[in-house]
Each structure stands twice: as structure tokens, then as C-alpha cells.
Amino acid sequence: MCRSISKIVLVIVNAVFAVFSLAVLGIGIWVAVYRGRAISKMESAPEDSELKTLANRLQLMSAAIIIIVISVFCLLLTISGCFGAMKENVCMLKFYMVVMTILLLAQLIVIGLAAVFKGRLQDEVTRVLRKTDRDLFKPYNELGPVNQTDNKDIVSRIMNSIHVSLRCCGVTNYTDITVNSTWSRANPKFDSRPMLIPASCCQLTDDGAKYLAEHDDWSDFKKYLINGSQCPTKLANFHQQGCLSKIVDSWKAHVTSIIVAAVLYIGFNVVCIVMAYCLMKEYSQQRNL
């Protein structure tokens, strides 16, 4: 009975993970061929810029290759577990069990390290992004053509898109851009009056925000402001929350789902290891008879 149940569970679970691995492999190939616009722009930043440093640290250029390698490895692993159970192959089951045990331990170590160094990682990302905002962000009316290769234009367009899409401003708040920065030294003006807030931080109509996020065309930005807006020439009608905290908040909103998924995944790993061990033991005893 235990043998039949273990075989069925191993076959079903590994078949499901094989399909998942194929899906991830497809994503990895897609990312390798059609990398996102923001990633490509970050990678094109100058070597000595903080943005380039962050891109290198996050291994953006290697992300697709890593995804492909991991998904291929997982696919081969699931195949060994599935066929080892179906064909009663002790060697394949032993390989499967050992690798799954190593992966389980590695996952637990990664989770532990992430919990320990979470604060340091967030602080480092915050520091790099704030310096990038101060050094490279330009006023919207000083941006060149959309196909402009100037690195300040590239960073500015990325940040404008993030501001509009997430309805946020700066990394921690608007002062990341407006105090002692490239933006403030440019003395930006709107309708002949000094700007106090970046245009992309202003509250926009839904249609306006969608258009600007998709087309990155700020030539007629004024018509997309909400009615009665005093932004960007006054500290009013703008998004006050920083973009990093906005992203963190969105993660926190789904933290329960993430934890449940992680627990289920680790639980599946444990079940597979136990089932593989049971089958391997039974097959070995059967051969010794």
C-alpha cells in the first residue's frame, strides 16, 4: 500500500513540477531574447554610475541565463524522480533523494540569510537609488527625444515611468530629487514659475497617467493634471510616498500568500524526499530477496 501511494505521489508531484519547470524555462528564454526596456537602459548606464553598480549587484545581465539553467536542472531532477518511481530504478531515486535533500537545506539557508540581512540589503538599495536620483534625474522639459542615449535622460525616463505607474515620488520622498540635486540646479520652470516638484510626481488623471506611462511623452503634460492642481509649482496635489516604500508595501500586502506558498513548496520537498526514500528502500529489499 505504502509503495503504491509513494509511487503515485512521486509521479504526480514531479509531473506537475516538470510542467512548471518548462513554463519557467520558457520565461527565461523570453527574457533572454526580449529583455525589458528598463533593464536594458539600466545596463546601458555608464560604468562609474550608481545605477550601473546596482544593476551589476543585482546581476540583471545574468538573470535570464540563471533562470534557464535552474529550470533545466529542475526539469532533469523531476524527470529522474518521475521515471525512478515508474521504472523502479534505485539509482535514479537515490540521485533524486540526495539532490532534493541538498536543495531543501539550501532553501532553508537562503531563507535564514535573507531574514538576517534584509535590513542591510534594503539600506544599500535605498542609498544607491537616492544617489542616482540626486545625480541623474532631470526636469521633464529638459529631456531629449525618446530615443536619446544620454544617461541622465535614460534614468529620468525610467524614474518618470515609475513615479507615474506607482503614484509615488523619489526613493523615500520628493526631497531625494529636489534637494542638492541635478534637478534643483537646473532651476526647472513650469508656466514661467519655478517648479517645486518633479512633473511626474504630480497627481494625474487616470487616462493621463496611463498615457504618460506608456508613451513617455511629456510635451503636453499640463492637460493631464487633475482639476485645480497647483502642482508642480507648489507643494500640493502630488504623491508624497516614496517609491521604495510603495513597493515594500505591495509586497507586505501579499506576505501571507508568499509565506503559504513557501511553506507548501518546502512541504512538498519533504514529502518527495520521504516518498523517494520509502520506494528506494522497498526496491532495494525486493532485489535482495
mmCIF file of C-alpha atoms in Angstrom:
data_model
loop_
_atom_site.group_PDB
_atom_site.id
_atom_site.type_symbol
_atom_site.label_atom_id
_atom_site.label_comp_id
_atom_site.label_asym_id
_atom_site.label_seq_id
_atom_site.Cartn_x
_atom_site.Cartn_y
_atom_site.Cartn_z
ATOM 1 C CA MET A 1 0.000 0.000 0.000
ATOM 2 C CA CYS A 2 2.794 2.403 1.034
ATOM 3 C CA ARG A 3 4.651 1.504 -2.147
ATOM 4 C CA SER A 4 1.684 2.295 -4.400
ATOM 5 C CA ILE A 5 0.889 5.558 -2.652
ATOM 6 C CA SER A 6 4.525 6.670 -2.727
ATOM 7 C CA LYS A 7 4.831 5.888 -6.426
ATOM 8 C CA ILE A 8 1.618 7.732 -7.305
ATOM 9 C CA VAL A 9 2.558 10.786 -5.223
ATOM 10 C CA LEU A 10 6.060 10.983 -6.677
ATOM 11 C CA VAL A 11 4.845 10.649 -10.251
ATOM 12 C CA ILE A 12 2.073 13.252 -9.870
ATOM 13 C CA VAL A 13 4.153 15.790 -7.927
ATOM 14 C CA ASN A 14 7.121 15.528 -10.269
ATOM 15 C CA ALA A 15 4.911 15.694 -13.347
ATOM 16 C CA VAL A 16 3.424 18.960 -12.017
ATOM 17 C CA PHE A 17 6.876 20.375 -11.262
ATOM 18 C CA ALA A 18 8.080 19.306 -14.706
ATOM 19 C CA VAL A 19 5.327 21.383 -16.311
ATOM 20 C CA PHE A 20 6.198 24.292 -14.018
ATOM 21 C CA SER A 21 9.892 23.969 -14.926
ATOM 22 C CA LEU A 22 9.012 24.070 -18.617
ATOM 23 C CA ALA A 23 6.980 27.236 -18.040
ATOM 24 C CA VAL A 24 9.874 28.888 -16.169
ATOM 25 C CA LEU A 25 12.256 27.766 -18.914
ATOM 26 C CA GLY A 26 10.019 29.488 -21.455
ATOM 27 C CA ILE A 27 10.074 32.675 -19.364
ATOM 28 C CA GLY A 28 13.858 32.510 -19.123
ATOM 29 C CA ILE A 29 14.212 32.167 -22.883
ATOM 30 C CA TRP A 30 11.768 35.042 -23.430
ATOM 31 C CA VAL A 31 13.709 37.277 -21.026
ATOM 32 C CA ALA A 32 16.977 36.353 -22.760
ATOM 33 C CA VAL A 33 15.595 37.284 -26.181
ATOM 34 C CA TYR A 34 13.343 40.223 -25.281
ATOM 35 C CA ARG A 35 14.797 41.920 -22.215
ATOM 36 C CA GLY A 36 12.657 44.640 -20.669
ATOM 37 C CA ARG A 37 13.158 48.254 -21.607
ATOM 38 C CA ALA A 38 14.080 49.359 -18.105
ATOM 39 C CA ILE A 39 16.644 46.575 -17.660
ATOM 40 C CA SER A 40 18.270 47.350 -20.990
ATOM 41 C CA LYS A 41 18.501 51.029 -20.074
ATOM 42 C CA MET A 42 19.967 50.300 -16.654
ATOM 43 C CA GLU A 43 22.615 48.097 -18.234
ATOM 44 C CA SER A 44 23.497 50.858 -20.702
ATOM 45 C CA ALA A 45 24.336 53.306 -17.911
ATOM 46 C CA PRO A 46 27.986 54.425 -17.594
ATOM 47 C CA GLU A 47 30.353 52.084 -15.774
ATOM 48 C CA ASP A 48 31.028 54.553 -12.941
ATOM 49 C CA SER A 49 27.363 55.348 -12.236
ATOM 50 C CA GLU A 50 25.497 54.118 -9.163
ATOM 51 C CA LEU A 51 22.765 52.773 -11.424
ATOM 52 C CA LYS A 52 25.273 50.563 -13.211
ATOM 53 C CA THR A 53 26.619 49.437 -9.840
ATOM 54 C CA LEU A 54 23.136 48.446 -8.709
ATOM 55 C CA ALA A 55 22.457 46.643 -11.981
ATOM 56 C CA ASN A 56 25.682 44.690 -11.590
ATOM 57 C CA ARG A 57 24.933 43.784 -7.993
ATOM 58 C CA LEU A 58 21.506 42.528 -8.894
ATOM 59 C CA GLN A 59 23.053 40.510 -11.734
ATOM 60 C CA LEU A 60 20.492 41.796 -14.247
ATOM 61 C CA MET A 61 22.570 40.712 -17.224
ATOM 62 C CA SER A 62 22.806 37.149 -15.915
ATOM 63 C CA ALA A 63 19.200 36.814 -14.766
ATOM 64 C CA ALA A 64 17.914 35.107 -17.910
ATOM 65 C CA ILE A 65 20.813 32.640 -18.023
ATOM 66 C CA ILE A 66 20.348 31.779 -14.348
ATOM 67 C CA ILE A 67 16.618 31.198 -14.866
ATOM 68 C CA ILE A 68 17.289 28.913 -17.851
ATOM 69 C CA VAL A 69 19.985 26.895 -16.053
ATOM 70 C CA ILE A 70 17.882 26.441 -12.912
ATOM 71 C CA SER A 71 14.755 25.464 -14.850
ATOM 72 C CA VAL A 72 16.685 22.906 -16.947
ATOM 73 C CA PHE A 73 18.216 21.450 -13.781
ATOM 74 C CA CYS A 74 14.772 21.251 -12.108
ATOM 75 C CA LEU A 75 13.334 19.626 -15.226
ATOM 76 C CA LEU A 76 16.026 16.917 -15.220
ATOM 77 C CA LEU A 77 15.526 16.404 -11.486
ATOM 78 C CA THR A 78 11.767 15.949 -11.811
ATOM 79 C CA ILE A 79 12.286 13.528 -14.703
ATOM 80 C CA SER A 80 14.645 11.416 -12.557
ATOM 81 C CA GLY A 81 12.092 11.326 -9.732
ATOM 82 C CA CYS A 82 9.198 10.510 -12.030
ATOM 83 C CA PHE A 83 10.933 7.786 -14.038
ATOM 84 C CA GLY A 84 12.756 6.446 -10.993
ATOM 85 C CA ALA A 85 9.386 5.780 -9.366
ATOM 86 C CA MET A 86 7.739 4.403 -12.523
ATOM 87 C CA LYS A 87 10.650 2.179 -13.593
ATOM 88 C CA GLU A 88 11.625 1.189 -10.019
ATOM 89 C CA ASN A 89 15.158 2.446 -10.626
ATOM 90 C CA VAL A 90 17.051 2.664 -7.318
ATOM 91 C CA CYS A 91 19.934 4.738 -8.743
ATOM 92 C CA MET A 92 17.623 7.437 -10.114
ATOM 93 C CA LEU A 93 15.676 7.544 -6.858
ATOM 94 C CA LYS A 94 18.890 7.800 -4.826
ATOM 95 C CA PHE A 95 20.094 10.676 -7.036
ATOM 96 C CA TYR A 96 16.699 12.349 -6.716
ATOM 97 C CA MET A 97 16.581 11.995 -2.925
ATOM 98 C CA VAL A 98 20.143 13.273 -2.357
ATOM 99 C CA VAL A 99 19.695 16.311 -4.605
ATOM 100 C CA MET A 100 16.289 17.140 -3.116
ATOM 101 C CA THR A 101 17.793 16.980 0.392
ATOM 102 C CA ILE A 102 20.630 19.316 -0.632
ATOM 103 C CA LEU A 103 18.133 21.726 -2.220
ATOM 104 C CA LEU A 104 15.958 21.683 0.895
ATOM 105 C CA LEU A 105 18.926 22.570 3.105
ATOM 106 C CA ALA A 106 19.997 25.285 0.652
ATOM 107 C CA GLN A 107 16.499 26.797 0.676
ATOM 108 C CA LEU A 108 16.461 26.917 4.463
ATOM 109 C CA ILE A 109 19.908 28.581 4.492
ATOM 110 C CA VAL A 110 18.818 31.185 1.922
ATOM 111 C CA ILE A 111 15.666 31.972 3.905
ATOM 112 C CA GLY A 112 17.761 32.392 7.049
ATOM 113 C CA LEU A 113 20.296 34.667 5.337
ATOM 114 C CA ALA A 114 17.522 36.749 3.767
ATOM 115 C CA ALA A 115 15.949 37.259 7.185
ATOM 116 C CA VAL A 116 19.288 38.222 8.773
ATOM 117 C CA PHE A 117 20.499 40.611 6.043
ATOM 118 C CA LYS A 118 17.137 42.028 4.955
ATOM 119 C CA GLY A 119 17.762 45.399 6.627
ATOM 120 C CA ARG A 120 21.275 45.781 5.190
ATOM 121 C CA LEU A 121 20.111 44.954 1.661
ATOM 122 C CA GLN A 122 17.249 47.463 1.834
ATOM 123 C CA ASP A 123 19.582 50.160 3.203
ATOM 124 C CA GLU A 124 22.091 49.587 0.395
ATOM 125 C CA VAL A 125 19.427 49.679 -2.315
ATOM 126 C CA THR A 126 17.981 52.868 -0.771
ATOM 127 C CA ARG A 127 21.407 54.563 -0.682
ATOM 128 C CA VAL A 128 22.239 53.718 -4.295
ATOM 129 C CA LEU A 129 18.845 54.756 -5.643
ATOM 130 C CA ARG A 130 18.785 58.055 -3.711
ATOM 131 C CA LYS A 131 22.221 58.974 -5.058
ATOM 132 C CA THR A 132 21.063 58.046 -8.559
ATOM 133 C CA ASP A 133 18.038 60.337 -8.205
ATOM 134 C CA ARG A 134 20.161 63.245 -6.969
ATOM 135 C CA ASP A 135 22.892 62.883 -9.568
ATOM 136 C CA LEU A 136 20.997 61.905 -12.717
ATOM 137 C CA PHE A 137 17.326 62.933 -12.581
ATOM 138 C CA LYS A 138 16.489 65.829 -14.970
ATOM 139 C CA PRO A 139 13.393 68.059 -15.316
ATOM 140 C CA TYR A 140 10.860 66.707 -17.808
ATOM 141 C CA ASN A 141 11.201 69.735 -20.113
ATOM 142 C CA GLU A 142 14.959 69.183 -20.494
ATOM 143 C CA LEU A 143 14.658 65.625 -21.743
ATOM 144 C CA GLY A 144 15.790 64.913 -25.257
ATOM 145 C CA PRO A 145 13.979 62.713 -27.815
ATOM 146 C CA VAL A 146 12.653 59.348 -26.646
ATOM 147 C CA ASN A 147 15.495 57.585 -28.457
ATOM 148 C CA GLN A 148 18.020 59.789 -26.626
ATOM 149 C CA THR A 149 21.102 57.900 -25.433
ATOM 150 C CA ASP A 150 22.139 60.447 -22.775
ATOM 151 C CA ASN A 151 22.377 58.560 -19.469
ATOM 152 C CA LYS A 152 20.631 61.258 -17.459
ATOM 153 C CA ASP A 153 17.748 61.109 -19.910
ATOM 154 C CA ILE A 154 17.632 57.314 -19.561
ATOM 155 C CA VAL A 155 17.466 57.427 -15.755
ATOM 156 C CA SER A 156 14.974 60.294 -15.814
ATOM 157 C CA ARG A 157 12.607 58.445 -18.139
ATOM 158 C CA ILE A 158 12.809 55.294 -16.016
ATOM 159 C CA MET A 159 12.034 57.254 -12.839
ATOM 160 C CA ASN A 160 9.240 59.212 -14.529
ATOM 161 C CA SER A 161 7.651 55.935 -15.576
ATOM 162 C CA ILE A 162 7.960 54.542 -12.027
ATOM 163 C CA HIS A 163 6.505 57.713 -10.472
ATOM 164 C CA VAL A 164 3.508 57.694 -12.771
ATOM 165 C CA SER A 165 2.846 53.947 -12.649
ATOM 166 C CA LEU A 166 3.175 53.539 -8.868
ATOM 167 C CA ARG A 167 1.894 57.039 -7.964
ATOM 168 C CA CYS A 168 4.951 57.801 -5.837
ATOM 169 C CA CYS A 169 7.832 60.287 -5.770
ATOM 170 C CA GLY A 170 11.548 59.740 -5.260
ATOM 171 C CA VAL A 171 13.015 56.796 -3.395
ATOM 172 C CA THR A 172 11.997 57.821 0.130
ATOM 173 C CA ASN A 173 10.201 61.096 -0.751
ATOM 174 C CA TYR A 174 10.355 64.037 -3.167
ATOM 175 C CA THR A 175 13.426 65.598 -1.476
ATOM 176 C CA ASP A 176 15.577 62.817 -2.942
ATOM 177 C CA ILE A 177 15.160 64.698 -6.221
ATOM 178 C CA THR A 178 14.604 68.315 -5.215
ATOM 179 C CA VAL A 179 17.395 68.939 -2.642
ATOM 180 C CA ASN A 180 21.039 69.469 -3.713
ATOM 181 C CA SER A 181 20.431 67.619 -6.953
ATOM 182 C CA THR A 182 20.889 67.842 -10.702
ATOM 183 C CA TRP A 183 17.159 68.578 -10.918
ATOM 184 C CA SER A 184 17.267 71.530 -8.484
ATOM 185 C CA ARG A 185 20.422 73.008 -10.048
ATOM 186 C CA ALA A 186 18.631 73.114 -13.412
ATOM 187 C CA ASN A 187 16.127 75.628 -11.923
ATOM 188 C CA PRO A 188 13.180 73.989 -13.700
ATOM 189 C CA LYS A 189 10.149 76.123 -14.566
ATOM 190 C CA PHE A 190 6.521 75.440 -15.396
ATOM 191 C CA ASP A 191 4.412 78.210 -16.959
ATOM 192 C CA SER A 192 7.326 80.578 -16.213
ATOM 193 C CA ARG A 193 7.164 79.772 -12.489
ATOM 194 C CA PRO A 194 9.750 77.777 -10.518
ATOM 195 C CA MET A 195 8.915 74.105 -10.098
ATOM 196 C CA LEU A 196 8.996 72.694 -6.563
ATOM 197 C CA ILE A 197 8.046 69.139 -7.515
ATOM 198 C CA PRO A 198 9.029 66.926 -10.478
ATOM 199 C CA ALA A 199 6.234 66.814 -13.021
ATOM 200 C CA SER A 200 5.937 63.022 -12.810
ATOM 201 C CA CYS A 201 5.206 63.289 -9.068
ATOM 202 C CA CYS A 202 2.065 65.370 -9.640
ATOM 203 C CA GLN A 203 -1.354 63.770 -9.267
ATOM 204 C CA LEU A 204 -2.671 62.993 -12.752
ATOM 205 C CA THR A 205 -5.921 61.819 -14.234
ATOM 206 C CA ASP A 206 -6.162 58.058 -14.726
ATOM 207 C CA ASP A 207 -6.068 58.425 -18.512
ATOM 208 C CA GLY A 208 -3.168 60.857 -18.272
ATOM 209 C CA ALA A 209 -1.131 58.569 -16.017
ATOM 210 C CA LYS A 210 -1.747 55.630 -18.338
ATOM 211 C CA TYR A 211 -0.760 57.634 -21.419
ATOM 212 C CA LEU A 212 2.422 59.050 -19.896
ATOM 213 C CA ALA A 213 3.497 55.656 -18.536
ATOM 214 C CA GLU A 214 3.035 54.043 -21.947
ATOM 215 C CA HIS A 215 4.241 56.794 -24.289
ATOM 216 C CA ASP A 216 6.710 58.800 -22.185
ATOM 217 C CA ASP A 217 5.573 61.978 -23.967
ATOM 218 C CA TRP A 218 5.656 64.991 -21.607
ATOM 219 C CA SER A 219 5.270 67.696 -24.255
ATOM 220 C CA ASP A 220 1.655 68.381 -23.251
ATOM 221 C CA PHE A 221 1.878 67.315 -19.611
ATOM 222 C CA LYS A 222 -0.320 70.172 -18.306
ATOM 223 C CA LYS A 223 -3.578 68.740 -19.676
ATOM 224 C CA TYR A 224 -3.132 65.542 -17.673
ATOM 225 C CA LEU A 225 -3.101 67.267 -14.261
ATOM 226 C CA ILE A 226 -6.144 66.738 -12.037
ATOM 227 C CA ASN A 227 -8.615 69.634 -11.891
ATOM 228 C CA GLY A 228 -7.449 72.549 -9.737
ATOM 229 C CA SER A 229 -3.950 71.177 -9.366
ATOM 230 C CA GLN A 230 -1.249 73.553 -8.107
ATOM 231 C CA CYS A 231 1.498 71.061 -8.857
ATOM 232 C CA PRO A 232 4.356 71.310 -9.809
ATOM 233 C CA THR A 233 4.808 74.969 -8.759
ATOM 234 C CA LYS A 234 3.507 74.412 -5.211
ATOM 235 C CA LEU A 235 3.842 71.601 -2.684
ATOM 236 C CA ALA A 236 0.316 70.424 -3.320
ATOM 237 C CA ASN A 237 -1.513 67.750 -5.281
ATOM 238 C CA PHE A 238 1.498 65.447 -5.564
ATOM 239 C CA HIS A 239 2.356 61.918 -4.476
ATOM 240 C CA GLN A 240 4.169 62.151 -1.144
ATOM 241 C CA GLN A 241 5.024 58.477 -0.599
ATOM 242 C CA GLY A 242 8.428 57.259 -1.742
ATOM 243 C CA CYS A 243 8.554 54.588 -4.426
ATOM 244 C CA LEU A 244 10.651 52.124 -2.417
ATOM 245 C CA SER A 245 8.194 52.071 0.481
ATOM 246 C CA LYS A 246 5.354 51.742 -2.040
ATOM 247 C CA ILE A 247 6.987 48.626 -3.479
ATOM 248 C CA VAL A 248 7.658 47.232 0.001
ATOM 249 C CA ASP A 249 4.037 47.883 0.996
ATOM 250 C CA SER A 250 2.783 45.977 -2.048
ATOM 251 C CA TRP A 251 4.982 43.025 -1.027
ATOM 252 C CA LYS A 252 3.707 43.208 2.541
ATOM 253 C CA ALA A 253 0.138 43.117 1.255
ATOM 254 C CA HIS A 254 0.889 39.692 -0.232
ATOM 255 C CA VAL A 255 3.196 38.422 2.508
ATOM 256 C CA THR A 256 0.673 35.835 3.739
ATOM 257 C CA SER A 257 0.333 34.339 0.277
ATOM 258 C CA ILE A 258 4.123 34.302 -0.135
ATOM 259 C CA ILE A 259 4.623 32.545 3.218
ATOM 260 C CA VAL A 260 1.898 29.975 2.467
ATOM 261 C CA ALA A 261 3.420 29.269 -0.946
ATOM 262 C CA ALA A 262 6.912 28.885 0.583
ATOM 263 C CA VAL A 263 5.658 26.535 3.305
ATOM 264 C CA LEU A 264 3.746 24.424 0.781
ATOM 265 C CA TYR A 265 6.769 24.249 -1.502
ATOM 266 C CA ILE A 266 9.094 23.164 1.319
ATOM 267 C CA GLY A 267 6.428 20.707 2.497
ATOM 268 C CA PHE A 268 6.266 19.177 -0.987
ATOM 269 C CA ASN A 269 10.045 18.814 -0.941
ATOM 270 C CA VAL A 270 9.923 16.961 2.377
ATOM 271 C CA VAL A 271 7.110 14.682 1.144
ATOM 272 C CA CYS A 272 9.036 13.877 -2.051
ATOM 273 C CA ILE A 273 12.201 13.065 -0.097
ATOM 274 C CA VAL A 274 10.291 10.740 2.271
ATOM 275 C CA MET A 275 8.440 9.029 -0.585
ATOM 276 C CA ALA A 276 11.646 8.552 -2.578
ATOM 277 C CA TYR A 277 13.340 7.048 0.468
ATOM 278 C CA CYS A 278 10.433 4.628 1.057
ATOM 279 C CA LEU A 279 10.435 3.469 -2.564
ATOM 280 C CA MET A 280 14.196 3.168 -2.703
ATOM 281 C CA LYS A 281 14.203 1.068 0.469
ATOM 282 C CA GLU A 282 11.432 -1.233 -0.807
ATOM 283 C CA TYR A 283 13.038 -1.684 -4.232
ATOM 284 C CA SER A 284 16.388 -2.483 -2.585
ATOM 285 C CA GLN A 285 14.820 -5.059 -0.278
ATOM 286 C CA GLN A 286 12.921 -6.577 -3.199
ATOM 287 C CA ARG A 287 16.174 -7.029 -5.161
ATOM 288 C CA ASN A 288 17.876 -8.691 -2.191
ATOM 289 C CA LEU A 289 15.165 -11.326 -1.881
#
